[in-house]
Amino acid sequence: MPLATPIDATPEQLANVQFNEHGLVAAIVQEEGTGDVLMMAWMTADTLRQSLEEGRTVFWSRSRAEVWRKGDTSGDRQFIRAAYYDCDGDTLLFVVEQEGRGACHTGAHSCFFRSFGVSEPSDVEHGDQTQSS
Amino acid sequence: MPLATPIDATPEQLANVQFNEHGLVAAIVQEEGTGDVLMMAWMTADTLRQSLEEGRTVFWSRSRAEVWRKGDTSGDRQFIRAAYYDCDGDTLLFVVEQEGRGACHTGAHSCFFRSFGVSEPSDVEHGDQTQSS
C-alpha cells in the first residue's frame, strides 16, 4: 500500500492561495512517473489543509456540497508526492501516486479520456497498467 | 517556427463542453514531451472555437475582461498538439508545443514554480537564487 506523506506547508505558502467567490481553489492532479493529468477538482481552505496534513487529496464536491475524501468510497486514493501553487495563487497542482484503477469515476485512468478531433488510439481510455501493490 | 495545426472538433464533441455561470470553462495546458503542467486559464465558447481552429491557445482574461491570444504580446505562443475534455465536460486539457521562454508571465517555464513544504531548488522564487555556493 502506498505510504501517505504529510506536507508541512508554511503559513506564508498557504497565505499565497487565493480562493474564489465560492471559497474554492482549483486543484489539478497529475500522476507521478507517467505525468498524466488525471483530473481537476476543487478545494476549500479546510480540504487543502486536510490534503497537506494527510498526504491524500481531499476535495470539495460542488455537486454534493460536501467534503470528498478521494478514494474513501472507490478505493482509488491519491497519495500526494508534491504540491505546487501557481503564479497568482488561484490554481494548485498535486503530483500523486494514484491507487486502484484510476482517478475517474467512469473507471478510466484519467478523466481526460476523450479528445477533440479525429479519434486516435490515445483517445481510447488510458492504459490500465497502473496498479498499486 | 512551430506549425499551427487546426483541430477539427465535431459538433457532438463541442456539445459536451459545459460552461460555468460566467460562460467559462477551465483549460489546463500541458507541455508535449516533458509532460510539465504549464498553466491553467479560462476559455469562452468563442475562444475555445478559436483555439481549435487556429491550433493555438486563446483564452479569456478574467482580470482584463478581454480575449487573450496567448503569446501575441509576449511571443510565448502555445501550439496545440492534442485537446481533451474531461468526464463531466467542465475542464479541458491542451497538450501544446510551448514557444519562447515558457508559459508564465513571470518568465518561469511553468506557472507552478512554487511548492508547498520544505524549500527545494524549484521552490526558490525567480531572482532570489543565490549566486555563490
PDB file of C-alpha atoms in Angstrom:
ATOM      1  CA  MET A   1       0.000   0.000   0.000  1.00  0.00           C
ATOM      2  CA  PRO A   2       1.338   3.482  -0.767  1.00  0.00           C
ATOM      3  CA  LEU A   3       2.520   5.487   2.214  1.00  0.00           C
ATOM      4  CA  ALA A   4       0.899   8.813   2.991  1.00  0.00           C
ATOM      5  CA  THR A   5       3.469  11.566   3.408  1.00  0.00           C
ATOM      6  CA  PRO A   6       2.236  14.794   5.002  1.00  0.00           C
ATOM      7  CA  ILE A   7       3.465  18.067   3.527  1.00  0.00           C
ATOM      8  CA  ASP A   8       4.455  20.703   6.059  1.00  0.00           C
ATOM      9  CA  ALA A   9       3.313  23.904   4.347  1.00  0.00           C
ATOM     10  CA  THR A  10       4.326  27.206   5.894  1.00  0.00           C
ATOM     11  CA  PRO A  11       1.779  29.904   6.803  1.00  0.00           C
ATOM     12  CA  GLU A  12       3.423  32.112   4.167  1.00  0.00           C
ATOM     13  CA  GLN A  13       2.879  29.487   1.477  1.00  0.00           C
ATOM     14  CA  LEU A  14      -0.750  28.960   2.480  1.00  0.00           C
ATOM     15  CA  ALA A  15      -1.349  32.724   2.541  1.00  0.00           C
ATOM     16  CA  ASN A  16      -0.496  32.826  -1.184  1.00  0.00           C
ATOM     17  CA  VAL A  17      -3.539  30.725  -2.062  1.00  0.00           C
ATOM     18  CA  GLN A  18      -6.444  32.721  -3.446  1.00  0.00           C
ATOM     19  CA  PHE A  19      -9.965  31.332  -3.105  1.00  0.00           C
ATOM     20  CA  ASN A  20     -12.753  32.350  -5.467  1.00  0.00           C
ATOM     21  CA  GLU A  21     -16.111  33.904  -4.572  1.00  0.00           C
ATOM     22  CA  HIS A  22     -17.334  30.436  -3.525  1.00  0.00           C
ATOM     23  CA  GLY A  23     -14.320  29.878  -1.252  1.00  0.00           C
ATOM     24  CA  LEU A  24     -12.805  27.364  -3.664  1.00  0.00           C
ATOM     25  CA  VAL A  25      -9.472  26.915  -5.416  1.00  0.00           C
ATOM     26  CA  ALA A  26      -8.918  24.728  -8.493  1.00  0.00           C
ATOM     27  CA  ALA A  27      -6.714  21.672  -7.953  1.00  0.00           C
ATOM     28  CA  ILE A  28      -5.117  19.822 -10.879  1.00  0.00           C
ATOM     29  CA  VAL A  29      -3.993  16.265 -10.179  1.00  0.00           C
ATOM     30  CA  GLN A  30      -1.084  14.791 -12.129  1.00  0.00           C
ATOM     31  CA  GLU A  31       0.286  11.270 -11.839  1.00  0.00           C
ATOM     32  CA  GLU A  32       3.847  10.850 -10.636  1.00  0.00           C
ATOM     33  CA  GLY A  33       6.026   8.992 -13.091  1.00  0.00           C
ATOM     34  CA  THR A  34       3.719   8.988 -16.107  1.00  0.00           C
ATOM     35  CA  GLY A  35       2.995  12.725 -15.944  1.00  0.00           C
ATOM     36  CA  ASP A  36      -0.612  12.008 -16.953  1.00  0.00           C
ATOM     37  CA  VAL A  37      -3.060  14.746 -15.979  1.00  0.00           C
ATOM     38  CA  LEU A  38      -5.680  12.725 -14.128  1.00  0.00           C
ATOM     39  CA  MET A  39      -8.384  15.172 -13.088  1.00  0.00           C
ATOM     40  CA  MET A  40      -9.276  18.652 -11.896  1.00  0.00           C
ATOM     41  CA  ALA A  41     -11.409  19.312  -8.825  1.00  0.00           C
ATOM     42  CA  TRP A  42     -11.920  21.979  -6.164  1.00  0.00           C
ATOM     43  CA  MET A  43     -10.675  22.507  -2.618  1.00  0.00           C
ATOM     44  CA  THR A  44     -11.729  24.725   0.244  1.00  0.00           C
ATOM     45  CA  ALA A  45      -9.180  26.136   2.687  1.00  0.00           C
ATOM     46  CA  ASP A  46     -10.143  23.283   5.021  1.00  0.00           C
ATOM     47  CA  THR A  47      -9.773  20.481   2.471  1.00  0.00           C
ATOM     48  CA  LEU A  48      -6.470  21.949   1.260  1.00  0.00           C
ATOM     49  CA  ARG A  49      -5.172  21.839   4.825  1.00  0.00           C
ATOM     50  CA  GLN A  50      -6.504  18.289   5.234  1.00  0.00           C
ATOM     51  CA  SER A  51      -4.878  17.218   1.974  1.00  0.00           C
ATOM     52  CA  LEU A  52      -1.473  18.501   3.037  1.00  0.00           C
ATOM     53  CA  GLU A  53      -1.777  17.114   6.568  1.00  0.00           C
ATOM     54  CA  GLU A  54      -2.984  13.676   5.472  1.00  0.00           C
ATOM     55  CA  GLY A  55      -0.866  13.447   2.330  1.00  0.00           C
ATOM     56  CA  ARG A  56      -4.010  12.456   0.409  1.00  0.00           C
ATOM     57  CA  THR A  57      -6.223  14.559  -1.843  1.00  0.00           C
ATOM     58  CA  VAL A  58      -9.382  15.813  -0.163  1.00  0.00           C
ATOM     59  CA  PHE A  59     -11.714  17.867  -2.333  1.00  0.00           C
ATOM     60  CA  TRP A  60     -14.947  19.793  -2.016  1.00  0.00           C
ATOM     61  CA  SER A  61     -17.707  18.218  -4.083  1.00  0.00           C
ATOM     62  CA  ARG A  62     -19.658  21.078  -5.607  1.00  0.00           C
ATOM     63  CA  SER A  63     -22.462  18.776  -6.798  1.00  0.00           C
ATOM     64  CA  ARG A  64     -22.929  17.123  -3.414  1.00  0.00           C
ATOM     65  CA  ALA A  65     -21.844  20.187  -1.395  1.00  0.00           C
ATOM     66  CA  GLU A  66     -19.736  18.074   0.924  1.00  0.00           C
ATOM     67  CA  VAL A  67     -16.167  17.105   1.714  1.00  0.00           C
ATOM     68  CA  TRP A  68     -14.939  14.444  -0.721  1.00  0.00           C
ATOM     69  CA  ARG A  69     -12.050  12.395   0.604  1.00  0.00           C
ATOM     70  CA  LYS A  70     -10.966  10.956  -2.727  1.00  0.00           C
ATOM     71  CA  GLY A  71     -10.968   7.163  -2.671  1.00  0.00           C
ATOM     72  CA  ASP A  72     -12.853   6.640   0.601  1.00  0.00           C
ATOM     73  CA  THR A  73     -15.697   5.064  -1.362  1.00  0.00           C
ATOM     74  CA  SER A  74     -13.967   3.887  -4.534  1.00  0.00           C
ATOM     75  CA  GLY A  75     -10.656   2.829  -3.013  1.00  0.00           C
ATOM     76  CA  ASP A  76      -8.891   4.918  -5.638  1.00  0.00           C
ATOM     77  CA  ARG A  77      -6.971   7.148  -3.246  1.00  0.00           C
ATOM     78  CA  GLN A  78      -4.354   9.660  -4.318  1.00  0.00           C
ATOM     79  CA  PHE A  79      -1.165   9.906  -2.247  1.00  0.00           C
ATOM     80  CA  ILE A  80       0.442  13.313  -2.612  1.00  0.00           C
ATOM     81  CA  ARG A  81       4.130  13.349  -3.579  1.00  0.00           C
ATOM     82  CA  ALA A  82       4.444  17.080  -4.334  1.00  0.00           C
ATOM     83  CA  ALA A  83       2.138  20.094  -4.240  1.00  0.00           C
ATOM     84  CA  TYR A  84       2.500  23.427  -6.049  1.00  0.00           C
ATOM     85  CA  TYR A  85       0.597  26.709  -6.319  1.00  0.00           C
ATOM     86  CA  ASP A  86       0.675  28.873  -9.404  1.00  0.00           C
ATOM     87  CA  CYS A  87       1.935  32.402 -10.020  1.00  0.00           C
ATOM     88  CA  ASP A  88      -1.293  34.097  -8.978  1.00  0.00           C
ATOM     89  CA  GLY A  89      -2.159  31.503  -6.344  1.00  0.00           C
ATOM     90  CA  ASP A  90      -5.560  30.540  -7.711  1.00  0.00           C
ATOM     91  CA  THR A  91      -4.679  27.101  -9.040  1.00  0.00           C
ATOM     92  CA  LEU A  92      -2.968  24.193  -7.288  1.00  0.00           C
ATOM     93  CA  LEU A  93      -1.097  21.241  -8.752  1.00  0.00           C
ATOM     94  CA  PHE A  94      -0.802  17.938  -6.915  1.00  0.00           C
ATOM     95  CA  VAL A  95       1.562  15.240  -8.119  1.00  0.00           C
ATOM     96  CA  VAL A  96       0.230  11.962  -6.783  1.00  0.00           C
ATOM     97  CA  GLU A  97       0.600   8.233  -6.621  1.00  0.00           C
ATOM     98  CA  GLN A  98      -2.770   7.032  -7.886  1.00  0.00           C
ATOM     99  CA  GLU A  99      -4.151   3.957  -6.169  1.00  0.00           C
ATOM    100  CA  GLY A 100      -6.527   1.466  -7.800  1.00  0.00           C
ATOM    101  CA  ARG A 101      -7.830   1.638 -11.334  1.00  0.00           C
ATOM    102  CA  GLY A 102      -7.500   5.362 -11.798  1.00  0.00           C
ATOM    103  CA  ALA A 103      -8.856   8.781 -10.992  1.00  0.00           C
ATOM    104  CA  CYS A 104     -12.114   8.859 -12.936  1.00  0.00           C
ATOM    105  CA  HIS A 105     -15.497   7.779 -11.634  1.00  0.00           C
ATOM    106  CA  THR A 106     -16.098   6.173 -15.051  1.00  0.00           C
ATOM    107  CA  GLY A 107     -13.298   3.700 -14.375  1.00  0.00           C
ATOM    108  CA  ALA A 108     -10.906   5.438 -16.743  1.00  0.00           C
ATOM    109  CA  HIS A 109      -7.360   6.096 -15.598  1.00  0.00           C
ATOM    110  CA  SER A 110      -7.677   9.821 -16.377  1.00  0.00           C
ATOM    111  CA  CYS A 111     -10.823  11.937 -16.581  1.00  0.00           C
ATOM    112  CA  PHE A 112      -9.442  13.352 -19.859  1.00  0.00           C
ATOM    113  CA  PHE A 113     -10.119  10.249 -21.935  1.00  0.00           C
ATOM    114  CA  ARG A 114     -11.996  11.992 -24.760  1.00  0.00           C
ATOM    115  CA  SER A 115     -10.216  14.136 -27.325  1.00  0.00           C
ATOM    116  CA  PHE A 116     -11.423  16.743 -29.768  1.00  0.00           C
ATOM    117  CA  GLY A 117     -10.928  15.900 -33.428  1.00  0.00           C
ATOM    118  CA  VAL A 118     -10.441  12.657 -35.245  1.00  0.00           C
ATOM    119  CA  SER A 119     -10.257   9.624 -32.985  1.00  0.00           C
ATOM    120  CA  GLU A 120      -6.813   8.185 -32.384  1.00  0.00           C
ATOM    121  CA  PRO A 121      -5.639   5.287 -30.245  1.00  0.00           C
ATOM    122  CA  SER A 122      -4.804   7.817 -27.492  1.00  0.00           C
ATOM    123  CA  ASP A 123      -8.489   8.736 -27.473  1.00  0.00           C
ATOM    124  CA  VAL A 124      -9.295   5.338 -26.036  1.00  0.00           C
ATOM    125  CA  GLU A 125      -9.164   5.103 -22.261  1.00  0.00           C
ATOM    126  CA  HIS A 126      -5.704   5.406 -20.836  1.00  0.00           C
ATOM    127  CA  GLY A 127      -3.902   2.200 -20.003  1.00  0.00           C
ATOM    128  CA  ASP A 128      -4.857   0.089 -17.048  1.00  0.00           C
ATOM    129  CA  GLN A 129      -1.298  -0.809 -16.225  1.00  0.00           C
ATOM    130  CA  THR A 130      -1.113   1.325 -13.104  1.00  0.00           C
ATOM    131  CA  GLN A 131      -1.751  -0.967 -10.189  1.00  0.00           C
ATOM    132  CA  SER A 132      -0.796  -0.405  -6.591  1.00  0.00           C
ATOM    133  CA  SER A 133       0.760  -3.320  -4.870  1.00  0.00           C
TER     134      SER A 133
ATOM    135  CA  MET B   1       8.868  28.141 -36.103  1.00  0.00           C
ATOM    136  CA  PRO B   2       6.300  25.636 -34.864  1.00  0.00           C
ATOM    137  CA  LEU B   3       3.454  24.882 -37.228  1.00  0.00           C
ATOM    138  CA  ALA B   4      -0.115  25.553 -36.153  1.00  0.00           C
ATOM    139  CA  THR B   5      -2.338  22.524 -36.690  1.00  0.00           C
ATOM    140  CA  PRO B   6      -6.083  23.124 -36.502  1.00  0.00           C
ATOM    141  CA  ILE B   7      -8.200  20.529 -34.705  1.00  0.00           C
ATOM    142  CA  ASP B   8     -11.442  19.621 -36.428  1.00  0.00           C
ATOM    143  CA  ALA B   9     -13.786  19.110 -33.474  1.00  0.00           C
ATOM    144  CA  THR B  10     -17.199  17.654 -34.172  1.00  0.00           C
ATOM    145  CA  PRO B  11     -20.420  19.396 -33.049  1.00  0.00           C
ATOM    146  CA  GLU B  12     -21.034  16.393 -30.761  1.00  0.00           C
ATOM    147  CA  GLN B  13     -17.653  16.855 -29.070  1.00  0.00           C
ATOM    148  CA  LEU B  14     -18.200  20.593 -28.619  1.00  0.00           C
ATOM    149  CA  ALA B  15     -21.700  19.973 -27.226  1.00  0.00           C
ATOM    150  CA  ASN B  16     -20.113  18.010 -24.366  1.00  0.00           C
ATOM    151  CA  VAL B  17     -18.367  21.105 -23.026  1.00  0.00           C
ATOM    152  CA  GLN B  18     -20.064  22.661 -20.007  1.00  0.00           C
ATOM    153  CA  PHE B  19     -19.544  26.347 -19.295  1.00  0.00           C
ATOM    154  CA  ASN B  20     -19.939  27.785 -15.813  1.00  0.00           C
ATOM    155  CA  GLU B  21     -22.247  30.598 -14.699  1.00  0.00           C
ATOM    156  CA  HIS B  22     -19.774  33.093 -16.178  1.00  0.00           C
ATOM    157  CA  GLY B  23     -19.721  31.288 -19.539  1.00  0.00           C
ATOM    158  CA  LEU B  24     -16.222  29.945 -18.905  1.00  0.00           C
ATOM    159  CA  VAL B  25     -14.550  26.551 -18.929  1.00  0.00           C
ATOM    160  CA  ALA B  26     -11.228  25.755 -17.226  1.00  0.00           C
ATOM    161  CA  ALA B  27      -8.344  24.896 -19.560  1.00  0.00           C
ATOM    162  CA  ILE B  28      -5.222  23.115 -18.324  1.00  0.00           C
ATOM    163  CA  VAL B  29      -2.151  23.438 -20.515  1.00  0.00           C
ATOM    164  CA  GLN B  30       0.452  20.668 -20.514  1.00  0.00           C
ATOM    165  CA  GLU B  31       3.712  20.620 -22.453  1.00  0.00           C
ATOM    166  CA  GLU B  32       4.182  17.944 -25.081  1.00  0.00           C
ATOM    167  CA  GLY B  33       7.216  15.793 -24.460  1.00  0.00           C
ATOM    168  CA  THR B  34       8.090  16.905 -20.941  1.00  0.00           C
ATOM    169  CA  GLY B  35       4.551  16.430 -19.591  1.00  0.00           C
ATOM    170  CA  ASP B  36       5.008  19.573 -17.496  1.00  0.00           C
ATOM    171  CA  VAL B  37       1.761  21.229 -16.427  1.00  0.00           C
ATOM    172  CA  LEU B  38       2.387  24.801 -17.576  1.00  0.00           C
ATOM    173  CA  MET B  39      -0.698  26.788 -16.554  1.00  0.00           C
ATOM    174  CA  MET B  40      -4.442  26.882 -16.120  1.00  0.00           C
ATOM    175  CA  ALA B  41      -6.652  29.554 -17.633  1.00  0.00           C
ATOM    176  CA  TRP B  42     -10.214  30.019 -18.864  1.00  0.00           C
ATOM    177  CA  MET B  43     -11.949  29.879 -22.223  1.00  0.00           C
ATOM    178  CA  THR B  44     -15.292  31.039 -23.524  1.00  0.00           C
ATOM    179  CA  ALA B  45     -17.153  29.096 -26.219  1.00  0.00           C
ATOM    180  CA  ASP B  46     -15.730  31.579 -28.716  1.00  0.00           C
ATOM    181  CA  THR B  47     -12.095  31.320 -27.583  1.00  0.00           C
ATOM    182  CA  LEU B  48     -12.362  27.515 -27.443  1.00  0.00           C
ATOM    183  CA  ARG B  49     -13.543  27.522 -31.061  1.00  0.00           C
ATOM    184  CA  GLN B  50     -10.743  29.951 -31.981  1.00  0.00           C
ATOM    185  CA  SER B  51      -8.159  27.785 -30.215  1.00  0.00           C
ATOM    186  CA  LEU B  52      -9.195  24.665 -32.113  1.00  0.00           C
ATOM    187  CA  GLU B  53      -9.475  26.488 -35.446  1.00  0.00           C
ATOM    188  CA  GLU B  54      -6.137  28.300 -35.117  1.00  0.00           C
ATOM    189  CA  GLY B  55      -4.280  25.483 -33.370  1.00  0.00           C
ATOM    190  CA  ARG B  56      -3.115  27.986 -30.756  1.00  0.00           C
ATOM    191  CA  THR B  57      -4.433  28.604 -27.255  1.00  0.00           C
ATOM    192  CA  VAL B  58      -6.774  31.581 -26.982  1.00  0.00           C
ATOM    193  CA  PHE B  59      -8.103  32.341 -23.522  1.00  0.00           C
ATOM    194  CA  TRP B  60     -10.495  34.740 -21.845  1.00  0.00           C
ATOM    195  CA  SER B  61      -8.677  37.054 -19.449  1.00  0.00           C
ATOM    196  CA  ARG B  62     -10.920  37.438 -16.420  1.00  0.00           C
ATOM    197  CA  SER B  63      -8.825  40.287 -14.990  1.00  0.00           C
ATOM    198  CA  ARG B  64      -8.810  42.299 -18.215  1.00  0.00           C
ATOM    199  CA  ALA B  65     -12.212  41.007 -19.406  1.00  0.00           C
ATOM    200  CA  GLU B  66     -10.948  40.509 -22.933  1.00  0.00           C
ATOM    201  CA  VAL B  67      -9.822  37.857 -25.384  1.00  0.00           C
ATOM    202  CA  TRP B  68      -6.241  36.806 -24.651  1.00  0.00           C
ATOM    203  CA  ARG B  69      -4.468  35.291 -27.638  1.00  0.00           C
ATOM    204  CA  LYS B  70      -1.624  33.705 -25.697  1.00  0.00           C
ATOM    205  CA  GLY B  71       1.747  34.911 -26.937  1.00  0.00           C
ATOM    206  CA  ASP B  72       0.546  37.783 -29.127  1.00  0.00           C
ATOM    207  CA  THR B  73       2.315  40.217 -26.792  1.00  0.00           C
ATOM    208  CA  SER B  74       4.963  38.011 -25.166  1.00  0.00           C
ATOM    209  CA  GLY B  75       5.818  35.852 -28.170  1.00  0.00           C
ATOM    210  CA  ASP B  76       5.338  32.803 -25.989  1.00  0.00           C
ATOM    211  CA  ARG B  77       2.663  31.156 -28.109  1.00  0.00           C
ATOM    212  CA  GLN B  78       1.286  27.672 -27.472  1.00  0.00           C
ATOM    213  CA  PHE B  79       0.738  25.402 -30.482  1.00  0.00           C
ATOM    214  CA  ILE B  80      -1.894  22.782 -29.736  1.00  0.00           C
ATOM    215  CA  ARG B  81      -0.925  19.172 -30.435  1.00  0.00           C
ATOM    216  CA  ALA B  82      -3.897  17.472 -28.726  1.00  0.00           C
ATOM    217  CA  ALA B  83      -7.009  18.634 -26.886  1.00  0.00           C
ATOM    218  CA  TYR B  84      -9.171  16.705 -24.431  1.00  0.00           C
ATOM    219  CA  TYR B  85     -12.320  17.299 -22.374  1.00  0.00           C
ATOM    220  CA  ASP B  86     -12.974  15.586 -19.096  1.00  0.00           C
ATOM    221  CA  CYS B  87     -15.676  13.153 -17.976  1.00  0.00           C
ATOM    222  CA  ASP B  88     -18.156  15.855 -16.987  1.00  0.00           C
ATOM    223  CA  GLY B  89     -17.070  18.277 -19.705  1.00  0.00           C
ATOM    224  CA  ASP B  90     -16.203  21.182 -17.438  1.00  0.00           C
ATOM    225  CA  THR B  91     -12.417  21.048 -17.755  1.00  0.00           C
ATOM    226  CA  LEU B  92     -10.266  20.971 -20.886  1.00  0.00           C
ATOM    227  CA  LEU B  93      -6.703  19.741 -21.336  1.00  0.00           C
ATOM    228  CA  PHE B  94      -4.462  21.099 -24.088  1.00  0.00           C
ATOM    229  CA  VAL B  95      -1.155  19.431 -24.889  1.00  0.00           C
ATOM    230  CA  VAL B  96       0.999  22.069 -26.536  1.00  0.00           C
ATOM    231  CA  GLU B  97       4.334  22.945 -28.007  1.00  0.00           C
ATOM    232  CA  GLN B  98       5.388  25.946 -25.928  1.00  0.00           C
ATOM    233  CA  GLU B  99       7.196  28.685 -27.791  1.00  0.00           C
ATOM    234  CA  GLY B 100       9.697  31.075 -26.215  1.00  0.00           C
ATOM    235  CA  ARG B 101      10.785  31.068 -22.610  1.00  0.00           C
ATOM    236  CA  GLY B 102       7.720  29.460 -21.144  1.00  0.00           C
ATOM    237  CA  ALA B 103       4.101  29.860 -20.187  1.00  0.00           C
ATOM    238  CA  CYS B 104       4.297  32.132 -17.149  1.00  0.00           C
ATOM    239  CA  HIS B 105       4.167  35.918 -17.215  1.00  0.00           C
ATOM    240  CA  THR B 106       6.917  35.880 -14.552  1.00  0.00           C
ATOM    241  CA  GLY B 107       9.316  34.333 -17.063  1.00  0.00           C
ATOM    242  CA  ALA B 108       9.112  30.915 -15.469  1.00  0.00           C
ATOM    243  CA  HIS B 109       8.643  27.890 -17.712  1.00  0.00           C
ATOM    244  CA  SER B 110       5.575  26.774 -15.739  1.00  0.00           C
ATOM    245  CA  CYS B 111       3.259  28.876 -13.586  1.00  0.00           C
ATOM    246  CA  PHE B 112       3.582  26.159 -10.911  1.00  0.00           C
ATOM    247  CA  PHE B 113       7.119  27.063  -9.835  1.00  0.00           C
ATOM    248  CA  ARG B 114       6.391  27.313  -6.102  1.00  0.00           C
ATOM    249  CA  SER B 115       5.823  24.235  -3.965  1.00  0.00           C
ATOM    250  CA  PHE B 116       4.298  23.714  -0.562  1.00  0.00           C
ATOM    251  CA  GLY B 117       6.583  22.321   2.092  1.00  0.00           C
ATOM    252  CA  VAL B 118      10.299  22.375   2.639  1.00  0.00           C
ATOM    253  CA  SER B 119      12.194  24.546   0.196  1.00  0.00           C
ATOM    254  CA  GLU B 120      13.822  22.840  -2.720  1.00  0.00           C
ATOM    255  CA  PRO B 121      15.696  24.403  -5.623  1.00  0.00           C
ATOM    256  CA  SER B 122      12.459  24.509  -7.640  1.00  0.00           C
ATOM    257  CA  ASP B 123      10.773  26.315  -4.752  1.00  0.00           C
ATOM    258  CA  VAL B 124      13.090  29.293  -4.923  1.00  0.00           C
ATOM    259  CA  GLU B 125      11.391  32.316  -6.435  1.00  0.00           C
ATOM    260  CA  HIS B 126      12.932  33.783  -9.531  1.00  0.00           C
ATOM    261  CA  GLY B 127      15.571  36.378  -8.830  1.00  0.00           C
ATOM    262  CA  ASP B 128      16.224  35.060  -5.349  1.00  0.00           C
ATOM    263  CA  GLN B 129      18.644  32.343  -6.267  1.00  0.00           C
ATOM    264  CA  THR B 130      21.990  32.758  -4.584  1.00  0.00           C
ATOM    265  CA  GLN B 131      24.962  33.094  -6.861  1.00  0.00           C
ATOM    266  CA  SER B 132      27.665  31.723  -4.603  1.00  0.00           C
ATOM    267  CA  SER B 133      27.879  28.210  -3.297  1.00  0.00           C
TER     268      SER B 133
END
